[in-house]
Short mmCIF file of C-alpha atoms in Angstrom, two decimals:
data_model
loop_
_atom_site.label_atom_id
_atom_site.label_comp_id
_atom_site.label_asym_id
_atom_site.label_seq_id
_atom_site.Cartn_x
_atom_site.Cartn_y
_atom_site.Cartn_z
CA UNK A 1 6.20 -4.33 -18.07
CA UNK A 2 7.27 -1.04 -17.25
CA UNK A 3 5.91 0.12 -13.24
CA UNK A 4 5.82 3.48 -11.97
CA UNK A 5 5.67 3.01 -8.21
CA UNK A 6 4.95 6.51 -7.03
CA UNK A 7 5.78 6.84 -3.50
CA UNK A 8 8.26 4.55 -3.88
CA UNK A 9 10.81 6.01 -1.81
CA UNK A 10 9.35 5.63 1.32
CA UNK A 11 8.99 1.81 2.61
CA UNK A 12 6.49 -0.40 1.03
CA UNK A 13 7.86 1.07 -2.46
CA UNK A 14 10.77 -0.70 -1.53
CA UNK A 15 9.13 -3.63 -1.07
CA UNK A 16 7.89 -3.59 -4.58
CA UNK A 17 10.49 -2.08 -6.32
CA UNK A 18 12.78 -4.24 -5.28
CA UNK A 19 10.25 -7.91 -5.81
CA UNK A 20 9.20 -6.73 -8.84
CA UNK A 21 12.44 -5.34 -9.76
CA UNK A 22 13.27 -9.07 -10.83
CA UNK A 23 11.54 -9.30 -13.82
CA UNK A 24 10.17 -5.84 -14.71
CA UNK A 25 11.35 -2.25 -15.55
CA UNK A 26 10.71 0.01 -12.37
CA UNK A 27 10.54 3.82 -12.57
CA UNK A 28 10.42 5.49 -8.95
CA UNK A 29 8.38 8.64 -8.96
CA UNK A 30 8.76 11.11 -6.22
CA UNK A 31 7.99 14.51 -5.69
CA UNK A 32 11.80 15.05 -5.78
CA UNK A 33 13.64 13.89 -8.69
CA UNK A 34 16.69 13.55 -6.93
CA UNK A 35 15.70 11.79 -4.30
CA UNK A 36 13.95 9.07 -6.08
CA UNK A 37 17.04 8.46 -8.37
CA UNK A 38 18.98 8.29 -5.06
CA UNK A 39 16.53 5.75 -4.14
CA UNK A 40 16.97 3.79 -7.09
CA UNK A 41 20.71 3.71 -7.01
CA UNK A 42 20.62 2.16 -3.78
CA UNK A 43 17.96 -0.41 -4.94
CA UNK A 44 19.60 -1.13 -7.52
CA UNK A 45 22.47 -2.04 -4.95
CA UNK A 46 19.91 -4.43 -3.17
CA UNK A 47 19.14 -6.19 -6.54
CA UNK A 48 22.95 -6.58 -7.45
CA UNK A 49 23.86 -7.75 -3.80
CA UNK A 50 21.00 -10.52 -4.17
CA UNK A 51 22.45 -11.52 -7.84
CA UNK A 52 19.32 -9.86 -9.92
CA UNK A 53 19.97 -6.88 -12.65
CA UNK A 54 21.19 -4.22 -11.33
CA UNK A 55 19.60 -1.40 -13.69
CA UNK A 56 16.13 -2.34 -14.07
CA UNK A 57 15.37 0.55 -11.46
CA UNK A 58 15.26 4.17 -12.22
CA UNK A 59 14.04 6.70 -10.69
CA UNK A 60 12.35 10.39 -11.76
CA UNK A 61 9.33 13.01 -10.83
CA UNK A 62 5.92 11.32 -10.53
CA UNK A 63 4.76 13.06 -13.77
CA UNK A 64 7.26 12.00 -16.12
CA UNK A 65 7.12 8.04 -13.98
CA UNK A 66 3.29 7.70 -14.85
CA UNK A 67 3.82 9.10 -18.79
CA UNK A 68 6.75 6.20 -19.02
CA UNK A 69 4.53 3.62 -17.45
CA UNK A 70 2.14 0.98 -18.03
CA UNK A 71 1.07 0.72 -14.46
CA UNK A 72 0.89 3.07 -12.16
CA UNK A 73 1.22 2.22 -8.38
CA UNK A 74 -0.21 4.72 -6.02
CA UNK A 75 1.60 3.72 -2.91
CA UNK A 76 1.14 7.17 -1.31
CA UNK A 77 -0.42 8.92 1.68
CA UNK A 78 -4.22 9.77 1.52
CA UNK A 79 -3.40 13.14 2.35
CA UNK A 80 -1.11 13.50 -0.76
CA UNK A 81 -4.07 11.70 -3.37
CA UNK A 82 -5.60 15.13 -5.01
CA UNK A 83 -2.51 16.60 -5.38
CA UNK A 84 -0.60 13.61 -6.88
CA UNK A 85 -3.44 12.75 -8.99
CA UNK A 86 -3.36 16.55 -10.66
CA UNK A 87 0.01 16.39 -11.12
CA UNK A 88 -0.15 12.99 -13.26
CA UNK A 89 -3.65 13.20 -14.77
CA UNK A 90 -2.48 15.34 -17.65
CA UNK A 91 -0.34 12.04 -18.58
CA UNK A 92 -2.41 9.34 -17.77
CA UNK A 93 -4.28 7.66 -21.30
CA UNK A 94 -4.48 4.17 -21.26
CA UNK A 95 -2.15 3.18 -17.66
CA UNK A 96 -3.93 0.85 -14.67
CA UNK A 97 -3.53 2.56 -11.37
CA UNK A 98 -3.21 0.45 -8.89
CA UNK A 99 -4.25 1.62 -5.32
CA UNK A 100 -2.47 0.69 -2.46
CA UNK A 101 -3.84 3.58 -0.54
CA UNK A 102 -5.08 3.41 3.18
CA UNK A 103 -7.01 6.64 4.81
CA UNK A 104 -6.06 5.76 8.37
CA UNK A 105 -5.03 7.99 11.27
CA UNK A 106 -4.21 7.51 15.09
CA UNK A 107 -6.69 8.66 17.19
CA UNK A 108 -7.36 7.93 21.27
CA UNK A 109 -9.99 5.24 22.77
CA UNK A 110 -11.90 5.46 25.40
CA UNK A 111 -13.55 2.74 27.01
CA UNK A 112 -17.07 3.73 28.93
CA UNK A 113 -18.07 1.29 31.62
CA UNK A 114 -21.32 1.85 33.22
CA UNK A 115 -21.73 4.73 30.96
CA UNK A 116 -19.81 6.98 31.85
CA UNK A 117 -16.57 8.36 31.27
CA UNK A 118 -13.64 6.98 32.95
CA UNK A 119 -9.82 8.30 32.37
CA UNK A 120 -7.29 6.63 33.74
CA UNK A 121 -3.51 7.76 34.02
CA UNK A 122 -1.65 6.07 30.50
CA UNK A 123 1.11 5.24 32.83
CA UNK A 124 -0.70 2.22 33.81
CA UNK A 125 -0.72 -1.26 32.55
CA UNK A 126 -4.33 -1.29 32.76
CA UNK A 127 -5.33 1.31 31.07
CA UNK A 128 -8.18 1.92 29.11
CA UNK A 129 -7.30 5.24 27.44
CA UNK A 130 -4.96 4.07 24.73
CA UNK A 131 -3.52 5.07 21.15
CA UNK A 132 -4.84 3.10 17.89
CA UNK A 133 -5.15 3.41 14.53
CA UNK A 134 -8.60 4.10 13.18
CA UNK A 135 -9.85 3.81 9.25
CA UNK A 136 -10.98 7.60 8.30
CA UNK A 137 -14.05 6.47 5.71
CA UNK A 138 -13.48 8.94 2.52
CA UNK A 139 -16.93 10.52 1.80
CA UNK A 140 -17.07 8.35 -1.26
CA UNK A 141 -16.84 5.32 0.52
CA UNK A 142 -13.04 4.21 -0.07
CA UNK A 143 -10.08 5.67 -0.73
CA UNK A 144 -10.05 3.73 -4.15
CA UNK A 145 -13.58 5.21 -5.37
CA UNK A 146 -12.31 8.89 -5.19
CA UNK A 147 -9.43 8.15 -6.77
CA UNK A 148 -11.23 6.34 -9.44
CA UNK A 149 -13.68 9.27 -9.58
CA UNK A 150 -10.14 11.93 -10.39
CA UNK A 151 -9.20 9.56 -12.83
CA UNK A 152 -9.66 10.37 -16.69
CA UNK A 153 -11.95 7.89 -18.92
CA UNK A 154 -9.92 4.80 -20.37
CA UNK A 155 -7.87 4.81 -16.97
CA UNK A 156 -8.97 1.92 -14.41
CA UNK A 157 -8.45 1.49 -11.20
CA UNK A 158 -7.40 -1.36 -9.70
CA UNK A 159 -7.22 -1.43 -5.42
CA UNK A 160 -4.83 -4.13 -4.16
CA UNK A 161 -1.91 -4.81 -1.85
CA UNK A 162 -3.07 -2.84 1.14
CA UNK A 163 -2.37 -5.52 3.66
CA UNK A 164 1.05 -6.35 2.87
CA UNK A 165 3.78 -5.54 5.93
CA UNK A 166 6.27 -3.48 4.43
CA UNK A 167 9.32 -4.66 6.17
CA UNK A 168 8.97 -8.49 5.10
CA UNK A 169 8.27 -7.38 1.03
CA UNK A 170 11.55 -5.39 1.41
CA UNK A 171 13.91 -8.25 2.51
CA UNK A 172 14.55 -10.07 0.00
CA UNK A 173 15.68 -13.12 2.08
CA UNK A 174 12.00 -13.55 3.42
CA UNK A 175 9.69 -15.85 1.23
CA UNK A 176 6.14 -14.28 1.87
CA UNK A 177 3.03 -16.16 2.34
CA UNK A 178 -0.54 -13.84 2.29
CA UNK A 179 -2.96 -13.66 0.44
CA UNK A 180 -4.07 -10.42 -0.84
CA UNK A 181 -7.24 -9.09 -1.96
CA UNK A 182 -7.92 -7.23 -5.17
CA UNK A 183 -10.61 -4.99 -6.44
CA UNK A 184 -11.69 -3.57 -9.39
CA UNK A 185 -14.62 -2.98 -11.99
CA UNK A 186 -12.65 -4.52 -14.80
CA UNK A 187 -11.80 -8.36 -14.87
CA UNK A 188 -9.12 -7.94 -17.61
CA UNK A 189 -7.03 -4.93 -15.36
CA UNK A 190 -7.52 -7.75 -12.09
CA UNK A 191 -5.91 -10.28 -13.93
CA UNK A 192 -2.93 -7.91 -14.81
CA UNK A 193 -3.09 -7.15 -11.35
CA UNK A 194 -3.60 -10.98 -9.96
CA UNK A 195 0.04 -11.57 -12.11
CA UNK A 196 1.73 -8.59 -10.70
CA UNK A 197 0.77 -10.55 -7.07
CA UNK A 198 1.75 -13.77 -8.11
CA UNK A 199 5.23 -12.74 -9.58
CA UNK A 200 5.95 -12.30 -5.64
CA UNK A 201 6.52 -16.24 -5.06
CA UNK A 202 4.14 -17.27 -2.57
CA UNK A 203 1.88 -14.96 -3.13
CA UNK A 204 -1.95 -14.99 -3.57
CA UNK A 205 -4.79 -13.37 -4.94
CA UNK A 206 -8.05 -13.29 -4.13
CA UNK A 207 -10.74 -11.70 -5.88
CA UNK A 208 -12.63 -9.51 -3.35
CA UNK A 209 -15.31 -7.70 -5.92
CA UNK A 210 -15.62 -4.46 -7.53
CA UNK A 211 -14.59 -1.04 -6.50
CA UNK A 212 -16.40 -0.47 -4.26
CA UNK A 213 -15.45 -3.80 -1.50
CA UNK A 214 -11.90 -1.20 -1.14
CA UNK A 215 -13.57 0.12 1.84
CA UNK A 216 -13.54 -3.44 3.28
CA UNK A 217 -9.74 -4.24 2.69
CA UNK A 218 -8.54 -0.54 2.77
CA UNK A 219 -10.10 -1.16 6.73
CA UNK A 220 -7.99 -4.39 7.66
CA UNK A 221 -4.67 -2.65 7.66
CA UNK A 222 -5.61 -0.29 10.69
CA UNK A 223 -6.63 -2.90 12.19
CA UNK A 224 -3.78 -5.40 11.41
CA UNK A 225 -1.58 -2.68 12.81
CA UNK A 226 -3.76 -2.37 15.86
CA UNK A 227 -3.69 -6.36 16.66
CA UNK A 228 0.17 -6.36 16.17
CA UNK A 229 0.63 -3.73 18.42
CA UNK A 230 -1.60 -5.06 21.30
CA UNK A 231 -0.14 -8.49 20.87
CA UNK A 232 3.36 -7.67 20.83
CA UNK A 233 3.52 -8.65 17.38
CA UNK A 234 5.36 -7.36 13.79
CA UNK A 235 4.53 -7.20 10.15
CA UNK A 236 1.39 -9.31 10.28
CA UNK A 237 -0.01 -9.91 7.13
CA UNK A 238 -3.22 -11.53 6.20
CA UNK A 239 -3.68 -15.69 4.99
CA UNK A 240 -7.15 -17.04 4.42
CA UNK A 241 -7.91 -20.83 4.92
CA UNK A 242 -10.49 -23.34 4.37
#
C-alpha cells in the first residue's frame, strides 16, 4: 500500500516510516518539502543499513502525500489538526486517516491536604508541586471525533497507535511487544488498520469500539508519560493480559 505519514519527520514518523517501510511505499508529508525529502533520504539510509529497500521512502508537502496515498497517517500535533486538515481536505476522496493524535499539554499539580493550599519549594524531594502531563478533552470529546467531523464524506477515520513509545518503533534492532488499541465506526477500515499493526512483528490489536472510545486511549499516553517519569522509567508502552 502506499502511506502518507504526515508528520513524519518528527519522531514517531520515524518509527513508522521506517517499520512499515519494509513492505510498503511511504510518502513523508511535511509542511516543508525539503525537509521531508531530507528525512526520507536519511531513512532510506536506516532501511539500507538494516538490509531492507532502500527507496521505498519518499518524501513531499502534506498535500501532494495525502493525494498519492491510500492511507493517511495523522501523526501530528493537536495544535496543527485544522490547519493540516484544510490543507489536505481538497485531496482527500476515498483515503483512511488514521489518527495517532494526542491533545495533551504540561500543566502544574497541586496537592491540597487539609484543604487548603500548600506550596512547597520544587527544590525539594518531597514536593508536592510538580510538572505532569495532563489530557486537554477536545470539546467534541476526542481528538479523533473532530477530526472525523473536518473530514469529507467517503473518508473514515480510523484512531490507533497512540500509545506506542516512539524511540523503541524507531530502532529497528528492538522487537516490540504492546498491544494497541484501535477505533473506528467502520469494521472494514479497522481491519486495514489491525494489518497495518500486525505488519510490526509482535504487535497487537485490540479492538477498543467506535469513535468515540478515542477519548479513552487518546488519555493513556499522558498518563503513560506521567508513570515513566515518576518511576524513573522510558518508552513504556501498553500490554494487556488475561
Amino acid at each position: 500500500m502506499r502511506i502518507a505519514i504526515l508528520g513524519g519527520t518528527g519522531n514517531i514518523g520515524k518509527g513508522f516510516a521506517l517499520r512499515w517501510g519494509q513492505i510498503h511505499d511511504i510518502i513523508i508529508g511535511s509542511r516543508d518539502e525539503e525537509r521531508a525529502k531530507t528525512k526520507a533520504s536519511e531513512y532510506n539510509e536506516i532501511m539500507e543499513k538494516h538490509g531492507f529497500d532502500a527507496s521505498s521512502i519518499k518524501g513531499t508537502d502534506n498535500k501532494n502525500a495525502a493525494a498519492e496515498s491510500e492511507i493517511v497517517v495523522l501523526a501530528i500535533r493537536y495544535s496543527n489538526v485544522e490547519s493540516i486538515i484544510e490543507q489536505i481536505k481538497p485531496v482527500l476522496k476515498n483515503q483512511i486517516v488514521v489518527s495517532v493524535v494526542v491533545p495533551m499539554e504540561k500543566d502544574s499539580c497541586y496537592m491540597i491536604p487539609d484543604r487548603e493550599t500548600i506550596e512547597i519549594e520544587t527544590q525539594a524531594r518531597e514536593d508536592y508541586k510538580t510538572n505532569y502531563f495532563c489530557y486537554n478533552k477536545p470539546p467534541s470529546g476526542s481528538a479523533a471525533e473532530e477530526i472525523a467531523a473536518m473530514l469529507p464524506p467517503g473518508v473514515s477515520l480510523v484512531s490507533a497507535f497512540h500509545n506506542v513509545p516512539a524511540a523503541k518503533l524507531a530502532d529497528l534492532d528492538l522487537r516490540l511487544d504492546y498491544d494497541i488499541g484501535v477505533c473506528g465506526n467502520d469494521m472494514n477500515t479497522k481491519k486495514v488498520v489491525f494489518d497495518l499493526v500486525r505488519a510490526i512483528p509482535n504487535m497487537n490489536p485490540v479492538d477498543v469500539g467506535p469513535c468515540e472510545t478515542s477519548l479513552m486511549v487518546e488519555s493513556l499516553t499522558p498518563l503513560l508519560i506521567n508513570i515513566a517519569v515518576r518511576n524513573q522509567r522510558r518508552d513504556i508502552g501498553i500490554k494487556f493480559v488475561d
